[in-house]
Amino acid sequence: MRKLLIANWKSNKNYSQIDTWLSTFEKETEVIVALDKLEFQIVICPPTPLVMHLHEWQKKSLLFPHVSIGVQDISPFPAGSYTGAVSGPNLEGLDIRYAIVGHSERRKYFKETSKDVALKVNQCIENSITPIICVDRKEIAAQADLIDPEKYKHLVIAYEPIEYIGTGMSQDVTEVLAVCREIRSAFGEAIIIYGGSVNPDNIDEFLEHDEVEGFLVGTASLDPEEFVDLMKTKM
Ligand code: PGA
């Protein structure tokens, strides 16, 4: 199976900046696809108001089967009277395949708990969206306990050690592999990915290991050239 390469733009970029990003990304990625060298399933997670823009682009793009769209968060509630929240049913028809939930920035700045994250996971699954659950090592067991084990096979678990996020330095690959094993025993068949300063200089260390089934990328996803370089490391 192709590894996941997920761009998390966080609260960056506006409508026209996304246009610029997409045109560089599309040009370069089409070449990789034409050479039959694309080794990733790409997921782009824009700020929610710009999801529609990506959806319109995706409908016209030749890259369509290779690129999916994700959101960076989802409401823990169904559709209804929850002002300001974006529910699963709100996203219907926009071909949203993934939702990041429980990112450390949500847990820190928005005080989200593992219980909130479990509710969001339920909403994702009810709306046919794959949740990408972010956990640091200390959250693995508690987060797994709050989710019905029947659902593990539908999850992507992103191991994100907080002290490496946005620092430019990724965690040592042997430590990452040890935590991947812990995640595997807690979450059964889930897909396991790594996030924390993944960039074109360090991605190849992780690519060699089947245990790391993809990457959640923040900083290195903001510049389209740098993001495309992540895909070129094995070319
Ligand atoms: P980073 O962000 O790649 O800038 O470390 C990763 C993340 O926050 O998901």
Short mmCIF file of C-alpha atoms and ligand atoms in Angstrom, two decimals:
data_model
loop_
_atom_site.label_atom_id
_atom_site.label_comp_id
_atom_site.label_asym_id
_atom_site.label_seq_id
_atom_site.Cartn_x
_atom_site.Cartn_y
_atom_site.Cartn_z
CA MET A 1 0.00 0.00 0.00
CA ARG A 2 1.15 3.55 -0.74
CA LYS A 3 2.25 5.57 2.28
CA LEU A 4 0.16 8.55 3.29
CA LEU A 5 1.64 12.02 2.88
CA ILE A 6 -0.59 14.50 4.68
CA ALA A 7 -0.20 18.27 4.42
CA ASN A 8 -1.47 20.11 7.49
CA TRP A 9 -1.53 23.81 6.66
CA LYS A 10 -2.91 24.70 10.10
CA SER A 11 -4.22 28.32 10.16
CA ASN A 12 -2.03 29.40 7.24
CA LYS A 13 -2.92 30.48 3.68
CA ASN A 14 -5.78 32.32 2.04
CA TYR A 15 -7.68 31.75 -1.20
CA SER A 16 -5.09 33.22 -3.57
CA GLN A 17 -2.11 31.68 -1.77
CA ILE A 18 -3.75 28.31 -2.24
CA ASP A 19 -4.04 28.95 -5.98
CA THR A 20 -0.31 29.58 -6.18
CA TRP A 21 0.47 26.51 -4.08
CA LEU A 22 -1.77 24.27 -6.19
CA SER A 23 -0.39 25.37 -9.53
CA THR A 24 3.22 24.57 -8.55
CA PHE A 25 2.20 21.36 -6.80
CA GLU A 26 0.09 20.18 -9.74
CA LYS A 27 2.75 20.86 -12.37
CA GLU A 28 5.47 19.04 -10.44
CA THR A 29 3.35 16.14 -9.23
CA GLU A 30 1.99 15.45 -12.71
CA VAL A 31 5.58 14.82 -13.83
CA ILE A 32 6.11 12.37 -10.96
CA VAL A 33 2.87 10.58 -11.87
CA ALA A 34 3.78 10.48 -15.58
CA LEU A 35 7.08 8.79 -14.65
CA ASP A 36 5.08 6.32 -12.55
CA LYS A 37 7.14 7.34 -9.50
CA LEU A 38 4.43 8.47 -7.14
CA GLU A 39 4.83 6.44 -3.96
CA PHE A 40 2.31 8.29 -1.80
CA GLN A 41 -1.38 8.84 -1.36
CA ILE A 42 -1.50 12.59 -0.78
CA VAL A 43 -3.95 14.28 1.57
CA ILE A 44 -4.25 18.07 1.79
CA CYS A 45 -5.83 19.55 4.93
CA PRO A 46 -6.56 23.26 4.33
CA PRO A 47 -8.24 25.62 6.81
CA THR A 48 -11.95 24.69 6.74
CA PRO A 49 -13.25 27.81 4.88
CA LEU A 50 -10.96 26.88 1.99
CA VAL A 51 -12.06 23.27 1.66
CA MET A 52 -14.53 24.23 -1.07
CA HIS A 53 -11.74 25.82 -3.09
CA LEU A 54 -9.75 22.59 -2.98
CA HIS A 55 -12.84 20.57 -3.82
CA GLU A 56 -13.41 22.65 -6.98
CA TRP A 57 -9.76 22.28 -7.95
CA GLN A 58 -9.80 18.55 -7.34
CA LYS A 59 -12.81 18.06 -9.64
CA LYS A 60 -10.76 19.45 -12.54
CA SER A 61 -7.37 18.02 -11.67
CA LEU A 62 -5.76 15.03 -13.36
CA LEU A 63 -4.26 14.24 -9.95
CA PHE A 64 -7.70 13.48 -8.56
CA PRO A 65 -7.19 9.80 -7.65
CA HIS A 66 -3.88 10.55 -5.96
CA VAL A 67 -4.94 13.52 -3.85
CA SER A 68 -7.62 13.52 -1.16
CA ILE A 69 -8.90 16.37 0.96
CA GLY A 70 -9.03 16.41 4.74
CA VAL A 71 -10.18 18.83 7.40
CA GLN A 72 -8.12 19.79 10.44
CA ASP A 73 -10.89 19.24 12.95
CA ILE A 74 -14.54 18.19 13.17
CA SER A 75 -17.37 18.81 15.61
CA PRO A 76 -17.86 16.24 18.38
CA PHE A 77 -21.63 16.72 17.78
CA PRO A 78 -23.92 15.75 14.91
CA ALA A 79 -25.72 18.38 12.78
CA GLY A 80 -27.86 20.70 14.91
CA SER A 81 -27.72 23.74 17.17
CA TYR A 82 -23.97 23.99 17.79
CA THR A 83 -23.07 27.50 16.57
CA GLY A 84 -19.63 27.75 15.03
CA ALA A 85 -18.98 24.02 14.86
CA VAL A 86 -18.42 22.20 11.57
CA SER A 87 -20.25 18.88 11.71
CA GLY A 88 -19.72 15.78 9.62
CA PRO A 89 -23.00 16.32 7.73
CA ASN A 90 -21.86 19.89 6.82
CA LEU A 91 -19.03 18.31 4.83
CA GLU A 92 -21.19 15.93 2.83
CA GLY A 93 -20.80 16.31 -0.94
CA LEU A 94 -17.33 17.85 -0.68
CA ASP A 95 -15.52 14.53 -0.92
CA ILE A 96 -13.76 14.95 2.42
CA ARG A 97 -11.96 11.69 3.12
CA TYR A 98 -10.00 12.50 6.28
CA ALA A 99 -10.21 14.61 9.45
CA ILE A 100 -7.31 15.35 11.78
CA VAL A 101 -8.52 15.05 15.36
CA GLY A 102 -6.77 15.66 18.67
CA HIS A 103 -3.78 17.51 17.27
CA SER A 104 -1.52 18.63 20.14
CA GLU A 105 -2.31 22.25 19.26
CA ARG A 106 -6.04 21.52 19.72
CA ARG A 107 -5.33 19.72 22.98
CA LYS A 108 -3.14 22.63 24.20
CA TYR A 109 -4.89 25.81 22.99
CA PHE A 110 -8.48 24.55 22.81
CA LYS A 111 -8.25 22.30 25.87
CA GLU A 112 -9.46 19.24 23.98
CA THR A 113 -9.43 16.02 25.96
CA SER A 114 -9.08 12.44 24.76
CA LYS A 115 -12.82 12.10 25.50
CA ASP A 116 -13.60 14.95 23.08
CA VAL A 117 -11.37 13.26 20.54
CA ALA A 118 -13.26 9.97 20.95
CA LEU A 119 -16.56 11.79 20.23
CA LYS A 120 -15.02 13.32 17.11
CA VAL A 121 -13.87 9.88 15.99
CA ASN A 122 -17.47 8.65 16.24
CA GLN A 123 -18.68 11.59 14.15
CA CYS A 124 -16.03 10.91 11.53
CA ILE A 125 -16.94 7.27 11.22
CA GLU A 126 -20.67 7.97 11.09
CA ASN A 127 -19.97 10.33 8.18
CA SER A 128 -17.58 8.03 6.29
CA ILE A 129 -14.53 10.18 7.09
CA THR A 130 -11.29 8.53 8.22
CA PRO A 131 -10.06 10.09 11.47
CA ILE A 132 -6.37 10.85 11.78
CA ILE A 133 -5.92 10.78 15.55
CA CYS A 134 -2.83 12.60 16.80
CA VAL A 135 -1.26 11.24 19.96
CA ASP A 136 1.92 11.75 21.90
CA ARG A 137 3.32 8.68 23.66
CA LYS A 138 1.64 9.40 26.99
CA GLU A 139 -1.81 9.59 25.35
CA ILE A 140 -1.77 6.25 23.52
CA ALA A 141 -3.34 3.97 26.14
CA ALA A 142 -5.99 6.42 27.39
CA GLN A 143 -7.02 7.37 23.86
CA ALA A 144 -7.32 3.72 22.78
CA ASP A 145 -9.43 2.89 25.86
CA LEU A 146 -11.99 5.53 24.90
CA ILE A 147 -12.59 4.16 21.40
CA ASP A 148 -14.55 1.02 20.54
CA PRO A 149 -11.95 -1.58 19.38
CA GLU A 150 -14.30 -2.47 16.49
CA LYS A 151 -13.37 0.93 15.05
CA TYR A 152 -9.57 0.57 15.21
CA LYS A 153 -9.38 -0.75 11.64
CA HIS A 154 -10.89 2.52 10.39
CA LEU A 155 -8.31 4.77 12.09
CA VAL A 156 -5.09 6.48 11.18
CA ILE A 157 -2.96 7.12 14.26
CA ALA A 158 -0.39 9.90 13.92
CA TYR A 159 2.40 9.60 16.46
CA GLU A 160 3.40 13.20 17.09
CA PRO A 161 5.98 13.82 19.81
CA ILE A 162 5.23 17.41 20.88
CA GLU A 163 8.83 18.38 21.48
CA TYR A 164 9.68 17.75 17.82
CA ILE A 165 6.75 19.58 16.19
CA GLY A 166 7.78 22.69 14.31
CA THR A 167 11.41 22.50 15.49
CA GLY A 168 13.08 21.41 12.24
CA MET A 169 14.39 18.26 13.96
CA SER A 170 12.59 14.92 13.79
CA GLN A 171 12.74 12.28 16.51
CA ASP A 172 15.31 9.52 16.18
CA VAL A 173 13.89 6.77 13.98
CA THR A 174 14.58 3.97 16.51
CA GLU A 175 12.55 5.81 19.15
CA VAL A 176 9.76 6.38 16.63
CA LEU A 177 9.72 2.67 15.77
CA ALA A 178 9.48 1.73 19.46
CA VAL A 179 6.44 3.98 19.87
CA CYS A 180 4.91 2.60 16.64
CA ARG A 181 5.05 -0.84 18.27
CA GLU A 182 3.21 0.51 21.33
CA ILE A 183 0.58 2.03 19.05
CA ARG A 184 0.26 -1.23 17.14
CA SER A 185 -0.44 -3.17 20.33
CA ALA A 186 -2.93 -0.54 21.59
CA PHE A 187 -4.75 0.13 18.29
CA GLY A 188 -4.60 -3.21 16.44
CA GLU A 189 -5.09 -2.78 12.71
CA ALA A 190 -4.97 1.03 12.55
CA ILE A 191 -2.64 2.71 10.06
CA ILE A 192 0.30 4.29 11.91
CA ILE A 193 2.05 7.43 10.69
CA TYR A 194 4.65 9.84 12.10
CA GLY A 195 4.60 13.63 12.37
CA GLY A 196 7.14 16.04 13.83
CA SER A 197 9.42 18.11 11.60
CA VAL A 198 9.36 15.70 8.67
CA ASN A 199 11.27 17.36 5.83
CA PRO A 200 13.08 16.42 2.60
CA ASP A 201 16.34 15.87 4.54
CA ASN A 202 14.99 13.33 7.00
CA ILE A 203 12.02 11.58 5.33
CA ASP A 204 14.16 8.85 3.75
CA GLU A 205 15.25 7.53 7.18
CA PHE A 206 11.59 6.73 7.85
CA LEU A 207 10.70 5.53 4.36
CA GLU A 208 12.84 2.43 4.82
CA HIS A 209 10.59 1.16 7.60
CA ASP A 210 7.26 -0.50 6.84
CA GLU A 211 6.12 0.26 10.40
CA VAL A 212 5.83 3.95 9.48
CA GLU A 213 2.92 4.00 7.05
CA GLY A 214 2.92 7.70 6.32
CA PHE A 215 3.62 11.23 7.48
CA LEU A 216 1.78 14.22 8.87
CA VAL A 217 3.63 17.29 7.69
CA GLY A 218 3.20 20.86 8.92
CA THR A 219 6.02 23.30 8.13
CA ALA A 220 7.37 21.43 5.08
CA SER A 221 3.90 21.38 3.51
CA LEU A 222 3.57 25.16 3.33
CA ASP A 223 5.97 25.59 0.45
CA PRO A 224 4.83 23.53 -2.59
CA GLU A 225 8.41 22.93 -3.80
CA GLU A 226 9.44 21.57 -0.42
CA PHE A 227 6.33 19.41 -0.23
CA VAL A 228 7.01 17.97 -3.68
CA ASP A 229 10.64 17.34 -2.64
CA LEU A 230 9.30 14.98 0.02
CA MET A 231 7.92 12.84 -2.79
CA LYS A 232 11.14 12.97 -4.78
CA THR A 233 13.49 11.54 -2.15
CA LYS A 234 13.38 8.02 -3.61
CA MET A 235 13.49 9.10 -7.26
P1 PGA B 1 5.71 20.11 11.65
O1 PGA B 1 4.18 19.94 12.11
O2 PGA B 1 5.89 19.27 10.44
O3 PGA B 1 5.87 21.58 11.41
O4 PGA B 1 6.56 19.62 12.80
C1 PGA B 1 3.62 18.67 12.19
C2 PGA B 1 2.25 18.77 12.82
O5 PGA B 1 2.03 19.64 13.65
O6 PGA B 1 1.36 17.97 12.46
#
